[in-house]
Coordinates of C-alpha atoms (C1' of nucleotides) in Angstrom, one line a residue:
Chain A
X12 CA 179.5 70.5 135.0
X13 CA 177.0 67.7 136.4
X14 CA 178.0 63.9 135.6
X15 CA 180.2 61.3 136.5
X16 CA 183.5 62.2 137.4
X17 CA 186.2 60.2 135.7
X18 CA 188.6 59.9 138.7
X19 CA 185.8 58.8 141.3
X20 CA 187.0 56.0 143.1
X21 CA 183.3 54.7 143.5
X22 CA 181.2 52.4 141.3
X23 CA 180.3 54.3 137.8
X24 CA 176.9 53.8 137.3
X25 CA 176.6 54.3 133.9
X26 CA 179.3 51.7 132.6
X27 CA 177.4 49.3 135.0
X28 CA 173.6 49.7 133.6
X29 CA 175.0 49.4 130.0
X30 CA 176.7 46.0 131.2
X31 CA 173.2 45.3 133.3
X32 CA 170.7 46.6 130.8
X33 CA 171.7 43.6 128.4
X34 CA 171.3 40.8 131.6
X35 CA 169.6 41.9 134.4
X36 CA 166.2 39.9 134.9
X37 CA 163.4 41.9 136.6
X38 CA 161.6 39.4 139.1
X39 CA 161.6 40.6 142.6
X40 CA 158.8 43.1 143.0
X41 CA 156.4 42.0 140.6
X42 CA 154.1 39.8 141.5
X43 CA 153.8 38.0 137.7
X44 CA 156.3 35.5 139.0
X45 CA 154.5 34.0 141.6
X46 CA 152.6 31.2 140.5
X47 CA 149.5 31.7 140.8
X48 CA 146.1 29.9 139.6
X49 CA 146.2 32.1 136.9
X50 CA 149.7 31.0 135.3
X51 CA 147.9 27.2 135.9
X52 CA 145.5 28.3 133.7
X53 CA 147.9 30.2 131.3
X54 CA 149.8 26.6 131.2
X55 CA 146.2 25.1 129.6
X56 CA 146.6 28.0 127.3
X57 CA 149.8 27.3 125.8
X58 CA 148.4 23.4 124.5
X59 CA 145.7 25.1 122.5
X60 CA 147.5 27.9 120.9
X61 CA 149.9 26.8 117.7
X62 CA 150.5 30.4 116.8
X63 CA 150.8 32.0 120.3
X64 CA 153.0 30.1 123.1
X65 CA 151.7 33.0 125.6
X66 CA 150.1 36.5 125.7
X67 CA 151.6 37.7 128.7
X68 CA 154.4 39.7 126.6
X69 CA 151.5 41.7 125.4
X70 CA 150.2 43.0 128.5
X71 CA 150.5 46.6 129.8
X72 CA 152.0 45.4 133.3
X73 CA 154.1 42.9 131.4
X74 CA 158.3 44.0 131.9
X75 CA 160.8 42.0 130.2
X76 CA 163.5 42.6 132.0
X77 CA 165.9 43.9 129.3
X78 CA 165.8 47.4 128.2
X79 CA 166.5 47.6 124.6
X80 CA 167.2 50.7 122.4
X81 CA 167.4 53.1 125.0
X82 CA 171.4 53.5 125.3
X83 CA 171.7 57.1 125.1
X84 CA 168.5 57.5 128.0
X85 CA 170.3 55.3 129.9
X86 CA 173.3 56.8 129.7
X87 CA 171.8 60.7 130.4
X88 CA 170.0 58.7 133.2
X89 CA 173.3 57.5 134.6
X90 CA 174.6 60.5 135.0
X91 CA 171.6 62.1 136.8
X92 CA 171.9 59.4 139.5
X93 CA 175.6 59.0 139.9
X94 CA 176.2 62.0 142.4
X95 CA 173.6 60.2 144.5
X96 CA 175.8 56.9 144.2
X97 CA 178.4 59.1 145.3
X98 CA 176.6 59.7 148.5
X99 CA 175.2 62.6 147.7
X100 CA 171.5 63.8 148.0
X101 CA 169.2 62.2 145.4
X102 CA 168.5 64.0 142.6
X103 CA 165.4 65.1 140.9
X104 CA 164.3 64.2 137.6
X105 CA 162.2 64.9 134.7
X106 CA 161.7 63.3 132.3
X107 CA 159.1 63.5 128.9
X108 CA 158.7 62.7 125.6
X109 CA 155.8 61.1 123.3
X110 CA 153.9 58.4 125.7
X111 CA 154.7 54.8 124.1
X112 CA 158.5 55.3 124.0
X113 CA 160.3 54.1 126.9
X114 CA 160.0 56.1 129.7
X115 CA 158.6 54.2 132.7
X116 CA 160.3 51.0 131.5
X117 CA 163.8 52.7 131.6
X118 CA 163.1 54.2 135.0
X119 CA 161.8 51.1 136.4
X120 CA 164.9 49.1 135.4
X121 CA 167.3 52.3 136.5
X122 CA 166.1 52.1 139.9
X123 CA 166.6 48.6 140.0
X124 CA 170.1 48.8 139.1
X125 CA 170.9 51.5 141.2
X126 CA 169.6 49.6 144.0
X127 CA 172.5 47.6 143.8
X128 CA 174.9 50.6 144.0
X129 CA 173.7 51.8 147.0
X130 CA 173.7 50.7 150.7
X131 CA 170.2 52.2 151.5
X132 CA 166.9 50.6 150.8
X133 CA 165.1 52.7 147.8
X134 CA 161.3 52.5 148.2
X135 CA 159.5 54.1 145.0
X136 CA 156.2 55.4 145.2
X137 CA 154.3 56.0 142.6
X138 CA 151.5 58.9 141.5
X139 CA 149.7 59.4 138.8
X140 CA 148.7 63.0 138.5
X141 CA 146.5 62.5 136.1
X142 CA 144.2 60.9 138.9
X143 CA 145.2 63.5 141.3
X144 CA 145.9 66.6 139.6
X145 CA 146.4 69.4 142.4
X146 CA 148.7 69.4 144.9
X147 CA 146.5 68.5 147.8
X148 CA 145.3 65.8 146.0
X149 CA 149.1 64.8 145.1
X150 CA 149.9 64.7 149.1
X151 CA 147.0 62.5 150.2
X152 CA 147.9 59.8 147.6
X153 CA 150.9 60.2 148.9
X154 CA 150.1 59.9 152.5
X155 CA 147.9 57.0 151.8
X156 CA 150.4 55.3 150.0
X157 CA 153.5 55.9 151.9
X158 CA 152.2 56.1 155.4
X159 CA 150.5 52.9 157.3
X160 CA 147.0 54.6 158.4
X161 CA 144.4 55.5 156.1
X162 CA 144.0 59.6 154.9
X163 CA 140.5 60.3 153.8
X164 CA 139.4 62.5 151.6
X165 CA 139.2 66.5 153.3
X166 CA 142.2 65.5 155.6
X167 CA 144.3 68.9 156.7
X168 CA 146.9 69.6 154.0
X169 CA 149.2 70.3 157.0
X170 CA 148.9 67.0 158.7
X171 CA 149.3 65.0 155.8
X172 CA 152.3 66.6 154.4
X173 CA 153.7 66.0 158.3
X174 CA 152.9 62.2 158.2
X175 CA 154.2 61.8 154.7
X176 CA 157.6 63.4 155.3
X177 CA 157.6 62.0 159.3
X178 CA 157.2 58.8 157.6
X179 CA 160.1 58.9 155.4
X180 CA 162.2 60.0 158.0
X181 CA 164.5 57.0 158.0
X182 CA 168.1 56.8 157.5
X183 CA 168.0 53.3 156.2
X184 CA 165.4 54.2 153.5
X185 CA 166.0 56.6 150.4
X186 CA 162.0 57.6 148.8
X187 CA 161.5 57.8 145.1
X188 CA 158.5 59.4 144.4
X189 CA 157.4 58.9 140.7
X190 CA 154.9 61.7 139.6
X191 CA 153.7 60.5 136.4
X192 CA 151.3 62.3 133.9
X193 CA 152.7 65.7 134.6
X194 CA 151.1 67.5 132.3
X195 CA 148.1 66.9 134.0
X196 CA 148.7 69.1 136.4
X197 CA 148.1 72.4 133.9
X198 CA 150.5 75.4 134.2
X199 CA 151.6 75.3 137.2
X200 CA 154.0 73.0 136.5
X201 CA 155.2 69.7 139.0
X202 CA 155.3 70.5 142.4
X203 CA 159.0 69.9 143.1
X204 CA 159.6 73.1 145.2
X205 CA 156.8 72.5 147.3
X206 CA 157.1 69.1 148.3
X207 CA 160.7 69.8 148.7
X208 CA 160.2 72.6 150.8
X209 CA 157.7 70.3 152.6
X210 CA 160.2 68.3 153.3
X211 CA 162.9 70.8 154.6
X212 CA 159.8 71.9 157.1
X213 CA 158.2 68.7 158.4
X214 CA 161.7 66.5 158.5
X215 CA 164.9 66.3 160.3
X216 CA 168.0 65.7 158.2
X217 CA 167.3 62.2 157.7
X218 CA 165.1 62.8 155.1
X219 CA 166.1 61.4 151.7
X220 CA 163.8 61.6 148.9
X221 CA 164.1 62.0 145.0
X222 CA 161.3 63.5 142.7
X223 CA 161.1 61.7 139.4
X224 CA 158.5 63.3 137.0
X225 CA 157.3 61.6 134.0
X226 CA 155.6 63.7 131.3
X227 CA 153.9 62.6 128.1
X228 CA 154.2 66.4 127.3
X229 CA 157.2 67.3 125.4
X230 CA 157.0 70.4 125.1
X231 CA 156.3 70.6 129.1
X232 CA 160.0 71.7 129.2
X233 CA 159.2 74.3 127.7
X234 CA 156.6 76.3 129.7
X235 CA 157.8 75.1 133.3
X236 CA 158.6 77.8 135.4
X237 CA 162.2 78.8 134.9
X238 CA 162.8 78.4 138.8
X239 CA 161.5 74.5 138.7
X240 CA 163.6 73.7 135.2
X241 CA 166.9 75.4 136.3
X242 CA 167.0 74.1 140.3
X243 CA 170.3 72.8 140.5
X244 CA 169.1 69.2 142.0
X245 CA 167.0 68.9 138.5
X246 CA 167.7 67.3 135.9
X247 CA 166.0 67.1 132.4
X248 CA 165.6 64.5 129.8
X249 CA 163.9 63.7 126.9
X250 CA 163.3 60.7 125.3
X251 CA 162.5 60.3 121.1
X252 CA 160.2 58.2 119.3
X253 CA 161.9 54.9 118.2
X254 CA 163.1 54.3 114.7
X255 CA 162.2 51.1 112.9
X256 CA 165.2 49.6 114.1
X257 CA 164.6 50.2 117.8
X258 CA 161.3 49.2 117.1
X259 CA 162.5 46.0 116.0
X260 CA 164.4 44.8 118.6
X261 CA 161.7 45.8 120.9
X262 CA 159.7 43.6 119.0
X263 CA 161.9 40.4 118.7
X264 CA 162.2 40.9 122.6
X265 CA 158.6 40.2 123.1
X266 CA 157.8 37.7 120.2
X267 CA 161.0 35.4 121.7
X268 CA 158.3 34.7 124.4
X269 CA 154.8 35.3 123.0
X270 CA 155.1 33.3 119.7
X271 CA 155.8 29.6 119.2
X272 CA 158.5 28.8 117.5
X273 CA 158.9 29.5 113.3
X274 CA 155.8 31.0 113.1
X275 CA 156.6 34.4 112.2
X276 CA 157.7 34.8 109.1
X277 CA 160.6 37.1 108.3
X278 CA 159.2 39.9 107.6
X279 CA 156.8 40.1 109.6
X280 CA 158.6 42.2 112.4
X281 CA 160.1 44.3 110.0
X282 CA 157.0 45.2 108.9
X283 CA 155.3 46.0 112.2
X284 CA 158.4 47.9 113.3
X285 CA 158.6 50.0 109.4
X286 CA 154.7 50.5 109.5
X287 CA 154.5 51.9 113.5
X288 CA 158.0 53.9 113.2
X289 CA 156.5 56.0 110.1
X290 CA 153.1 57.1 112.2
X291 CA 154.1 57.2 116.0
X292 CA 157.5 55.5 117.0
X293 CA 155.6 54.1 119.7
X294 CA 156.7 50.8 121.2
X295 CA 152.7 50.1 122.3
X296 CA 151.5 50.5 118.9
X297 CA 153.9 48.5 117.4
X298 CA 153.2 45.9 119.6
X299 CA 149.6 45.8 119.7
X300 CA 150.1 45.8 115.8
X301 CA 152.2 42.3 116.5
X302 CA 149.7 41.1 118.7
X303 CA 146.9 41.8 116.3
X304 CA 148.6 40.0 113.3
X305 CA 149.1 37.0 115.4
X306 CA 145.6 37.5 116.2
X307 CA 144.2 36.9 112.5
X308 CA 146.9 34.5 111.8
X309 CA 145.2 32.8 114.7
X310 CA 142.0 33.2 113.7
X311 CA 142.0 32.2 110.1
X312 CA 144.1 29.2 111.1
X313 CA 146.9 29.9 109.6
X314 CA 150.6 28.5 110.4
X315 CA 152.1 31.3 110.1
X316 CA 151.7 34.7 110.8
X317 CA 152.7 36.6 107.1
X318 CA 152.9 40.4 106.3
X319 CA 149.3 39.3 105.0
X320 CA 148.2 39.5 108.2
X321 CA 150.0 42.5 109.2
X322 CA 148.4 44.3 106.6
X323 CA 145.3 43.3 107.7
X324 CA 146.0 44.2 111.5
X325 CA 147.0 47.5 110.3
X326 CA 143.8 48.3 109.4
X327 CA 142.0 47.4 112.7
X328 CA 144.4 48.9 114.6
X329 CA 142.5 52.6 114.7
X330 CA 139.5 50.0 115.6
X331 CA 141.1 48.6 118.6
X332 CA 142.4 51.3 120.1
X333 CA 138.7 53.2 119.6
X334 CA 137.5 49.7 121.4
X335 CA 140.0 50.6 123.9
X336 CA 139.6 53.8 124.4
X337 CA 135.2 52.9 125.0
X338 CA 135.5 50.4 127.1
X339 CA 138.8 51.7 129.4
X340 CA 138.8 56.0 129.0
X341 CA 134.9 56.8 128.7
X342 CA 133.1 57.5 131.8
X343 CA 129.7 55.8 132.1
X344 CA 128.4 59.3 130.9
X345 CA 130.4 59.7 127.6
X346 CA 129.7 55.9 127.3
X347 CA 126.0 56.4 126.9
X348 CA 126.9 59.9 125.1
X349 CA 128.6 57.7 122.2
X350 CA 126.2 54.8 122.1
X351 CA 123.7 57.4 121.2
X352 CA 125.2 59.2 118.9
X353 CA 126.8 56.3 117.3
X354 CA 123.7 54.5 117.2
X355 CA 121.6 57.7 115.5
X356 CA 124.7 57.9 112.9
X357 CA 123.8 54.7 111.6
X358 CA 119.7 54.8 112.1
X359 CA 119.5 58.2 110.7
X360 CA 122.4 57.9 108.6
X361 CA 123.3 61.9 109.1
X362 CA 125.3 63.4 111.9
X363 CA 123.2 64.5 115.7
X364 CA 122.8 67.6 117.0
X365 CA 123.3 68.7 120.9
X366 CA 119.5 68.9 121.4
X367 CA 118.6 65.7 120.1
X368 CA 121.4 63.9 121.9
X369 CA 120.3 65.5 124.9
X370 CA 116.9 64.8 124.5
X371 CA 117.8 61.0 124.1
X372 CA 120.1 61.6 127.2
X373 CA 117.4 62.5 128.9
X374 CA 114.8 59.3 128.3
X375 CA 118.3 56.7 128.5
X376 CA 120.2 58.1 131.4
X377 CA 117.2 56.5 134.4
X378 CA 118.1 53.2 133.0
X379 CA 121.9 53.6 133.6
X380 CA 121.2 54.7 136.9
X381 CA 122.7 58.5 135.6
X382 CA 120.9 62.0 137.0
X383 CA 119.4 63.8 134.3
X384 CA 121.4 66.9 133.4
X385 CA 121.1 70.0 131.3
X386 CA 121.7 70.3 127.5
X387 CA 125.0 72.3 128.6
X388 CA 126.3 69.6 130.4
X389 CA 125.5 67.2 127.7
X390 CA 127.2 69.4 125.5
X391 CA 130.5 69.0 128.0
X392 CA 129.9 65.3 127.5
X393 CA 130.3 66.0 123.9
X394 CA 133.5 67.8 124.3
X395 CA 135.0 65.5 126.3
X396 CA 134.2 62.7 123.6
X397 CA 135.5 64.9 121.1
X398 CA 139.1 65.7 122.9
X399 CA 139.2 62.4 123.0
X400 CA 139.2 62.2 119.3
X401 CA 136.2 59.9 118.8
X402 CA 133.9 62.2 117.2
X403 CA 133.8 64.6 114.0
X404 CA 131.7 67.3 114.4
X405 CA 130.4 69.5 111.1
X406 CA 129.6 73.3 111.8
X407 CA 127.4 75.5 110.2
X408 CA 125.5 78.8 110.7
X409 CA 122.0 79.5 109.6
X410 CA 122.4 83.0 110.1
X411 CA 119.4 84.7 111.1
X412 CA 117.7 81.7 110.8
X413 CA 119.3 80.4 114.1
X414 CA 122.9 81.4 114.6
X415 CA 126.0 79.2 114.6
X416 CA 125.1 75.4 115.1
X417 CA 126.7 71.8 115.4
X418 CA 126.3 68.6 114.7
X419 CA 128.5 65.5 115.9
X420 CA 129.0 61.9 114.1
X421 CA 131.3 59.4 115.0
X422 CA 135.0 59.6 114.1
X423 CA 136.0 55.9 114.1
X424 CA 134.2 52.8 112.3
X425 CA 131.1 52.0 114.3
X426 CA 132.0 48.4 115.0
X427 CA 134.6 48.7 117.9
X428 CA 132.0 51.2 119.7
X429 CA 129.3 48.7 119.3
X430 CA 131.3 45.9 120.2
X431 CA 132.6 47.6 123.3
X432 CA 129.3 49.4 124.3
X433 CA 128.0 45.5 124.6
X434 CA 130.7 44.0 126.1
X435 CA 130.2 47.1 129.0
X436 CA 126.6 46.8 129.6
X437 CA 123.6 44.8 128.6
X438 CA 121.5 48.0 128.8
X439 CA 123.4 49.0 125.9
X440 CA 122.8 46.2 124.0
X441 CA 119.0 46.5 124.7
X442 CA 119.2 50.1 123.9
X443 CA 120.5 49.4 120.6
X444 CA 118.1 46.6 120.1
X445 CA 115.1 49.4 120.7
X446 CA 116.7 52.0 118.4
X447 CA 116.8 49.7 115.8
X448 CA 120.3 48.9 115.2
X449 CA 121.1 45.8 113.2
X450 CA 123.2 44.6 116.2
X451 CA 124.6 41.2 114.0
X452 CA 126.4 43.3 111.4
X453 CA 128.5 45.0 113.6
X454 CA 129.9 41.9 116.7
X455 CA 132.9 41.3 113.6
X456 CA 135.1 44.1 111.8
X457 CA 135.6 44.0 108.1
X458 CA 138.7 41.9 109.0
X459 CA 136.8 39.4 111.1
X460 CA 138.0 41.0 114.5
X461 CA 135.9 40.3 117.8
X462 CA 137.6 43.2 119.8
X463 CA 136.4 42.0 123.0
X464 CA 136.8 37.9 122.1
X465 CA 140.4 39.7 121.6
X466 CA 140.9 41.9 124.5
X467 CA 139.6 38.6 126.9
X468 CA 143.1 36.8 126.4
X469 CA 144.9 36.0 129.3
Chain B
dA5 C1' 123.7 97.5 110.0
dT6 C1' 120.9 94.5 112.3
dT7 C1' 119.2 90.2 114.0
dC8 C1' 119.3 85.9 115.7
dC9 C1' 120.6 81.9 118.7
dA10 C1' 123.6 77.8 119.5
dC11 C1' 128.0 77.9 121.4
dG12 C1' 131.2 77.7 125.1
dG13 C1' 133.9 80.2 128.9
dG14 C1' 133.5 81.0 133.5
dA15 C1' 131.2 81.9 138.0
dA16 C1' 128.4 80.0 141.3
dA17 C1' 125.8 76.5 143.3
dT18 C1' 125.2 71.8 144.9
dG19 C1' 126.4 67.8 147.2
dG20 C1' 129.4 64.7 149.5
dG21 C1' 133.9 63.2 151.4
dG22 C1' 135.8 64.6 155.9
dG23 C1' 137.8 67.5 160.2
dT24 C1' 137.6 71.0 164.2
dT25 C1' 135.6 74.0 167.5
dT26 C1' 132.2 75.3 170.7
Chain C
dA22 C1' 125.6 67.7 168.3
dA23 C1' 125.5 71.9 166.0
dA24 C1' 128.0 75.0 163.4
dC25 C1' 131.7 76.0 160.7
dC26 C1' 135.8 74.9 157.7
dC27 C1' 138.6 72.2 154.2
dC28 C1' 138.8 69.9 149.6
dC29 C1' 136.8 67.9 145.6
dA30 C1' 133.7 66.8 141.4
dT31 C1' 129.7 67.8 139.0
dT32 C1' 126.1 70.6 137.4
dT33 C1' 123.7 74.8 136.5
dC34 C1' 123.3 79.5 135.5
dC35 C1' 124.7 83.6 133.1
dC36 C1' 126.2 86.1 129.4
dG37 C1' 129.3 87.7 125.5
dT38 C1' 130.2 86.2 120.8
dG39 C1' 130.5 84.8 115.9
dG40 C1' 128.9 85.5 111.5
dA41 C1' 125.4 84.3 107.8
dA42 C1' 121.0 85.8 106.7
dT43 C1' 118.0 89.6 106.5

DNA sequence: ATTCCACGGGAAATGGGGGTTT
DNA sequence: AAACCCCCATTTCCCGTGGAAT
């Protein structure tokens, strides 16, 4: 039986975070609280806004400094860490569930906490495995990250798993290493045994590093090697979607800050929090739903943001994330991929087969300094635009007449792509211009959005 | 039953980061 | 400095396949 032990003399943890959870103000590490020329001009901001007093809540990197919602995480989280208050080794962790839904935010603020407990200084570095998905690719953003010399790329595997764990070697210093994206890394599962055996060969006992893994997977539990799952240092824990009322106060957490004062009406948080908790539960979408209604409240002038508006946001939202998605996810390649096929959708007004998206490929990609490529690497493009949920493609087979064949059309409402295909690159703009598309109809959404006069806030 | 060919999985090649040995 | 090795991403090549039309 793992947990906190009720007749330990030392600190509990757990009854601590739930006291801290509801105080504690994050504003060491982060930089957002230096003043900086931006926050001068963020101050300009604030005069002209009347529905908005800042943005800032709305940002990814933004962190309130409260965790709300999250008891029972916290709580399962306490316990994972409390034999390590105890003086013990630090523990490993894994943690996934539905991305959106607490997960970094609650370890961020847990690690903060438990700095407090401790007499060691915790340094947390970070991975993302989506970015480096194999294990050698894992060490050298490691290496680079941890260690003060540069690791290039092709550096010995050896070495660099020597200078990681040489580097560590520090009784002052406990290492967090965050993996996040787990499920990146395909089968194999996270690497906990061998960076921990790593670490048994390259170290002497000083050594003190935990392994927290953050998965988007949830199911990732469930196809982990029974050996990495069931290590007695590791510990598991999911996290749920949020319910409206979660949702809520996740909400009125962020719109203390970001809105001026009385102009959100009453139900508008409600609303955001009902309408996101019936489709995802995720605290993102509910808040780019918020931001959005604000948004058009702005827009149209209004003093007051009303479920109107929410209503209205709700139907863009698929629009912004698509803009999103364009402009942040696509590689240049699946860029032009989409401008074409988006742009013969609405010239041609019928879906686009692999050959003739190819064959435009093939004249566009010169101008966007891209090497010409093989239909069957534009039809990889394809299939990376359509794991990405952007495209619908209609099947068919002709038979004799020429076997089984595809074409692709555009999944989302064309605007957002347009929108964010010019806001990328003038070449796209010119190489809608030349195919004809009616550019004007399409820089505002049915709702009057101008995604990237949107996205541009501060 | 045969025929046809786009499709897509997978192997192999290419190219580019770098290090080490002789 | 030439030759060889490590690690990666991208691209090309090869080939089995599905299934309606014949």
């Amino acid at each position: 039986m793992r947990g906190v032990c009720p007749h330990s003399k030392q600190p509990n943890v757990r009854d601590d975070l739930m006291l801290r959870a509801y105080s504690f103000i994050w504003q060491v590490t982060t930089q957002s609280y230096r003043p900086t020329v931006e926050h001068v001009f963020q101050n300009i901001h604030y005069s002209q806004m009347d529905i908005f007093e800042t943005r800032r809540p709305f940002r990814d990197d933004y962190n309130p400094g409260r965790v709300v919602a999250r008891d029972e995480t916290i709580d399962k989280m306490g316990s994972a860490f409390q034999d390590f208050v105890d003086g013990y080794r630090p523990p490993d962790v894994c943690i996934c569930g539905d991305s959106g839904i607490g997960k970094r935010t609650i370890i961020k603020h847990l690690l903060k906490v438990l700095q407090t407990k401790v007499e060691t200084e915790l340094v947390v570095t970070t991975v993302d495995c989506a970015e480096h998905n194999t294990i050698y690719k894992i060490y050298l953003a490691l290496a680079n990250k941890v260690c003060p010399d540069r690791y290039p790329n092709g550096t010995n595997p050896l070495l660099l798993q020597e200078s990681i764990f040489q580097e560590m070697n520090d009784p002052d210093r406990t290492h967090f290493i965050i993996l996040e994206h787990l499920e990146a890394l395909g089968l194999e599962g996270p690497p906990f045994n061998d960076l921990q055996q790593a670490r048994s060969t390259y170290s002497v006992e000083n050594t003190e590093c935990g392994f927290i893994g953050i998965s988007n997977e949830s199911r990732i539990l469930g196809y982990l090697p029974k050996d990495v799952v069931h290590k007695s240092r590791m510990h598991t824990i999911e996290t749920y979607p949020y319910d409206a009322h979660q949702l809520r106060s996740i909400l009125e957490l962020h719109a203390e800050i970001a809105f001026a004062d009385g102009v959100l009406s009453e139900s508008v948080i409600p609303k955001c929090a009902a309408i996101i908790a019936q489709e995802t539960g995720q605290a993102t979408e509910a808040l780019q739903l918020l931001e959005l209604s604000g948004y058009l409240a702005l827009q149209s002038e209004a003093e007051q943001v009303t479920e109107d508006h929410v209503s209205k946001a709700r139907n863009s939202l698929i629009q912004l994330q698509a803009y999103n998605k364009f402009t942040k996810e696509l590689t240049a390649k699946e860029q032009l991929t989409c401008v074409i096929i988006t742009a013969y959708n609405l010239v041609n007004g019928t879906a686009i087969t692999p050959d003739d998206i190819s064959r435009h490929y093939r004249e566009r990609c010169r101008s966007f300094n891209l090497n010409q490529v093989k239909i069957r690497q534009v039809r990889n493009y394809i299939q990376d635009l359509d794991n990405k949920g952007l495209l619908d493609c209609e099947g068919y087979n002709a038979g004799r007449g020429g076997g089984i064949q595809t074409k692709y059309k555009l999944s989302v409402p064309p605007e957002p792509i347009i929108q964010g295909a010019i806001a990328t690159s003038g070449r796209f703009k010119r190489l809608l211009q030349q195919q004809d598309v009616s550019i004007n109809k399409f820089t505002e959404t049915e709702e009057g959005i101008d995604f990237t006069a949107f996205s541009s806030r501060q």
